Amino acid sequence: MAAVARLRSVVVDCPEPRELARFYAAVGGGMPEEEDPDRVVLQIPAGPRLAFQRAPGYGPPDWPRAGHGSQQFHLDFDAGGTWEEVDEAEQKVLALGARVLDREDREKKDFRVYADPAGHPFCLCRIEQP
């Protein structure tokens, strides 16, 4: 199927764009472009362009519930092929200000769910390398 347009950015509402861009730069790499205090852009190396925009009155999603205040989307990060690598990545994101939302069922799931400092869910995934 022919594309109508090319994806430019994933834009994330938040209370503090600079802080959240710095958090995701530490998780996924890259350097935030801080041209405007109300909108900061981060190009993840070999990945998506993320833009963070100030949203007055922002409230975090109510994960994992559906309905009003539920998450609309989340970001998945490949944290390695072993649980030891995921454990190491977990310690790093927690030190950056993330908090655990779900890390149970390790035998059934290949991911763990966290909230970023603004409350958006994201996952660290265990991806077995070929």
PDB file of C-alpha atoms in Angstrom:
ATOM      1  CA  MET A   1       0.000   0.000   0.000  1.00  0.00           C
ATOM      2  CA  ALA A   2       1.347   3.420  -0.913  1.00  0.00           C
ATOM      3  CA  ALA A   3       1.877   5.828   1.946  1.00  0.00           C
ATOM      4  CA  VAL A   4      -0.047   9.076   2.059  1.00  0.00           C
ATOM      5  CA  ALA A   5       2.540  10.712   4.292  1.00  0.00           C
ATOM      6  CA  ARG A   6       5.664   9.954   6.317  1.00  0.00           C
ATOM      7  CA  LEU A   7       5.561   9.855  10.120  1.00  0.00           C
ATOM      8  CA  ARG A   8       7.446  12.853  11.477  1.00  0.00           C
ATOM      9  CA  SER A   9       7.130  12.665  15.269  1.00  0.00           C
ATOM     10  CA  VAL A  10       5.385  11.064  18.187  1.00  0.00           C
ATOM     11  CA  VAL A  11       4.226  13.996  20.319  1.00  0.00           C
ATOM     12  CA  VAL A  12       3.800  13.528  24.060  1.00  0.00           C
ATOM     13  CA  ASP A  13       1.855  15.910  26.299  1.00  0.00           C
ATOM     14  CA  CYS A  14       3.489  16.575  29.661  1.00  0.00           C
ATOM     15  CA  PRO A  15       3.911  19.208  32.356  1.00  0.00           C
ATOM     16  CA  GLU A  16       7.688  19.769  31.846  1.00  0.00           C
ATOM     17  CA  PRO A  17       8.942  19.114  28.270  1.00  0.00           C
ATOM     18  CA  ARG A  18      12.644  19.639  28.995  1.00  0.00           C
ATOM     19  CA  GLU A  19      12.654  17.226  31.933  1.00  0.00           C
ATOM     20  CA  LEU A  20      10.788  14.506  30.062  1.00  0.00           C
ATOM     21  CA  ALA A  21      12.974  14.897  26.944  1.00  0.00           C
ATOM     22  CA  ARG A  22      16.071  14.509  29.113  1.00  0.00           C
ATOM     23  CA  PHE A  23      14.600  11.387  30.717  1.00  0.00           C
ATOM     24  CA  TYR A  24      13.972   9.740  27.328  1.00  0.00           C
ATOM     25  CA  ALA A  25      17.388  10.866  26.027  1.00  0.00           C
ATOM     26  CA  ALA A  26      18.939   8.983  28.955  1.00  0.00           C
ATOM     27  CA  VAL A  27      16.787   5.907  28.192  1.00  0.00           C
ATOM     28  CA  GLY A  28      16.974   5.800  24.378  1.00  0.00           C
ATOM     29  CA  GLY A  29      19.877   8.074  23.476  1.00  0.00           C
ATOM     30  CA  GLY A  30      20.069  11.304  21.550  1.00  0.00           C
ATOM     31  CA  MET A  31      20.254  14.935  22.573  1.00  0.00           C
ATOM     32  CA  PRO A  32      17.131  17.063  23.111  1.00  0.00           C
ATOM     33  CA  GLU A  33      16.748  20.178  20.952  1.00  0.00           C
ATOM     34  CA  GLU A  34      15.708  22.832  23.431  1.00  0.00           C
ATOM     35  CA  GLU A  35      14.609  25.666  21.155  1.00  0.00           C
ATOM     36  CA  ASP A  36      11.324  26.340  22.952  1.00  0.00           C
ATOM     37  CA  PRO A  37      10.592  25.701  26.649  1.00  0.00           C
ATOM     38  CA  ASP A  38       7.053  24.578  25.725  1.00  0.00           C
ATOM     39  CA  ARG A  39       8.130  22.061  23.029  1.00  0.00           C
ATOM     40  CA  VAL A  40      11.320  19.987  23.009  1.00  0.00           C
ATOM     41  CA  VAL A  41      12.296  17.514  20.277  1.00  0.00           C
ATOM     42  CA  LEU A  42      14.426  14.402  20.725  1.00  0.00           C
ATOM     43  CA  GLN A  43      15.708  12.267  17.839  1.00  0.00           C
ATOM     44  CA  ILE A  44      16.400   8.786  19.198  1.00  0.00           C
ATOM     45  CA  PRO A  45      19.390   7.337  17.262  1.00  0.00           C
ATOM     46  CA  ALA A  46      18.102   4.819  14.678  1.00  0.00           C
ATOM     47  CA  GLY A  47      14.658   5.342  16.163  1.00  0.00           C
ATOM     48  CA  PRO A  48      11.711   7.686  16.300  1.00  0.00           C
ATOM     49  CA  ARG A  49      11.632  11.412  16.729  1.00  0.00           C
ATOM     50  CA  LEU A  50       9.859  12.249  19.971  1.00  0.00           C
ATOM     51  CA  ALA A  51       8.450  15.692  20.703  1.00  0.00           C
ATOM     52  CA  PHE A  52       7.373  16.744  24.182  1.00  0.00           C
ATOM     53  CA  GLN A  53       4.909  19.589  24.516  1.00  0.00           C
ATOM     54  CA  ARG A  54       3.705  21.435  27.591  1.00  0.00           C
ATOM     55  CA  ALA A  55       0.079  20.659  28.408  1.00  0.00           C
ATOM     56  CA  PRO A  56      -1.422  22.876  31.131  1.00  0.00           C
ATOM     57  CA  GLY A  57      -3.550  20.784  33.468  1.00  0.00           C
ATOM     58  CA  TYR A  58      -1.900  17.551  32.311  1.00  0.00           C
ATOM     59  CA  GLY A  59      -2.871  14.410  34.207  1.00  0.00           C
ATOM     60  CA  PRO A  60      -1.126  11.064  33.689  1.00  0.00           C
ATOM     61  CA  PRO A  61      -2.956   8.071  32.194  1.00  0.00           C
ATOM     62  CA  ASP A  62      -4.688   5.672  34.559  1.00  0.00           C
ATOM     63  CA  TRP A  63      -2.853   2.477  33.644  1.00  0.00           C
ATOM     64  CA  PRO A  64      -4.051  -0.240  32.996  1.00  0.00           C
ATOM     65  CA  ARG A  65      -7.696   0.863  33.053  1.00  0.00           C
ATOM     66  CA  ALA A  66      -9.671   1.638  29.926  1.00  0.00           C
ATOM     67  CA  GLY A  67     -11.919   4.650  29.617  1.00  0.00           C
ATOM     68  CA  HIS A  68     -11.369   8.269  30.572  1.00  0.00           C
ATOM     69  CA  GLY A  69      -7.768   8.914  31.544  1.00  0.00           C
ATOM     70  CA  SER A  70      -6.531   5.637  30.077  1.00  0.00           C
ATOM     71  CA  GLN A  71      -3.322   5.345  28.128  1.00  0.00           C
ATOM     72  CA  GLN A  72      -3.598   6.082  24.426  1.00  0.00           C
ATOM     73  CA  PHE A  73      -0.242   4.568  23.450  1.00  0.00           C
ATOM     74  CA  HIS A  74       3.088   3.687  25.050  1.00  0.00           C
ATOM     75  CA  LEU A  75       6.720   3.280  24.010  1.00  0.00           C
ATOM     76  CA  ASP A  76       8.529  -0.094  23.977  1.00  0.00           C
ATOM     77  CA  PHE A  77      12.310  -0.237  24.430  1.00  0.00           C
ATOM     78  CA  ASP A  78      14.433  -3.298  23.641  1.00  0.00           C
ATOM     79  CA  ALA A  79      16.398  -3.816  26.868  1.00  0.00           C
ATOM     80  CA  GLY A  80      18.313  -6.941  25.804  1.00  0.00           C
ATOM     81  CA  GLY A  81      17.958 -10.650  25.260  1.00  0.00           C
ATOM     82  CA  THR A  82      18.223 -11.791  28.878  1.00  0.00           C
ATOM     83  CA  TRP A  83      16.401 -10.964  32.100  1.00  0.00           C
ATOM     84  CA  GLU A  84      19.761  -9.898  33.563  1.00  0.00           C
ATOM     85  CA  GLU A  85      19.996  -7.190  30.883  1.00  0.00           C
ATOM     86  CA  VAL A  86      16.412  -6.122  31.601  1.00  0.00           C
ATOM     87  CA  ASP A  87      17.205  -6.039  35.347  1.00  0.00           C
ATOM     88  CA  GLU A  88      20.175  -3.761  34.632  1.00  0.00           C
ATOM     89  CA  ALA A  89      18.054  -1.478  32.416  1.00  0.00           C
ATOM     90  CA  GLU A  90      15.378  -1.408  35.119  1.00  0.00           C
ATOM     91  CA  GLN A  91      17.828  -0.142  37.731  1.00  0.00           C
ATOM     92  CA  LYS A  92      18.924   2.610  35.351  1.00  0.00           C
ATOM     93  CA  VAL A  93      15.397   3.831  34.484  1.00  0.00           C
ATOM     94  CA  LEU A  94      14.403   3.766  38.166  1.00  0.00           C
ATOM     95  CA  ALA A  95      17.464   5.893  38.983  1.00  0.00           C
ATOM     96  CA  LEU A  96      16.331   8.329  36.265  1.00  0.00           C
ATOM     97  CA  GLY A  97      12.932   8.751  37.911  1.00  0.00           C
ATOM     98  CA  ALA A  98      10.748   5.993  36.439  1.00  0.00           C
ATOM     99  CA  ARG A  99       8.508   3.891  38.665  1.00  0.00           C
ATOM    100  CA  VAL A 100       7.342   0.297  38.289  1.00  0.00           C
ATOM    101  CA  LEU A 101       3.755  -0.266  37.098  1.00  0.00           C
ATOM    102  CA  ASP A 102       3.933  -4.018  36.377  1.00  0.00           C
ATOM    103  CA  ARG A 103       6.824  -6.451  36.608  1.00  0.00           C
ATOM    104  CA  GLU A 104       4.909  -9.644  37.393  1.00  0.00           C
ATOM    105  CA  ASP A 105       4.444 -12.790  35.293  1.00  0.00           C
ATOM    106  CA  ARG A 106       8.055 -12.814  34.130  1.00  0.00           C
ATOM    107  CA  GLU A 107       7.503 -16.353  32.843  1.00  0.00           C
ATOM    108  CA  LYS A 108       4.525 -15.329  30.686  1.00  0.00           C
ATOM    109  CA  LYS A 109       5.514 -11.835  29.540  1.00  0.00           C
ATOM    110  CA  ASP A 110       8.623 -10.608  27.758  1.00  0.00           C
ATOM    111  CA  PHE A 111       8.260  -7.070  29.096  1.00  0.00           C
ATOM    112  CA  ARG A 112       7.922  -4.948  32.218  1.00  0.00           C
ATOM    113  CA  VAL A 113       5.831  -1.802  32.463  1.00  0.00           C
ATOM    114  CA  TYR A 114       7.007   1.471  34.026  1.00  0.00           C
ATOM    115  CA  ALA A 115       5.781   5.052  34.277  1.00  0.00           C
ATOM    116  CA  ASP A 116       8.064   7.873  33.170  1.00  0.00           C
ATOM    117  CA  PRO A 117       8.420  10.911  35.481  1.00  0.00           C
ATOM    118  CA  ALA A 118       5.232  12.438  33.989  1.00  0.00           C
ATOM    119  CA  GLY A 119       3.273   9.178  34.425  1.00  0.00           C
ATOM    120  CA  HIS A 120       3.246   7.873  30.818  1.00  0.00           C
ATOM    121  CA  PRO A 121       3.561   4.075  30.603  1.00  0.00           C
ATOM    122  CA  PHE A 122       6.551   2.586  28.766  1.00  0.00           C
ATOM    123  CA  CYS A 123       7.980  -0.924  28.585  1.00  0.00           C
ATOM    124  CA  LEU A 124      11.401  -2.493  28.819  1.00  0.00           C
ATOM    125  CA  CYS A 125      11.214  -5.583  26.618  1.00  0.00           C
ATOM    126  CA  ARG A 126      13.307  -8.750  26.606  1.00  0.00           C
ATOM    127  CA  ILE A 127      13.969  -9.456  22.952  1.00  0.00           C
ATOM    128  CA  GLU A 128      15.787 -12.677  22.201  1.00  0.00           C
ATOM    129  CA  GLN A 129      18.378 -11.973  19.540  1.00  0.00           C
ATOM    130  CA  PRO A 130      18.503 -14.309  16.518  1.00  0.00           C
TER     131      PRO A 130
END
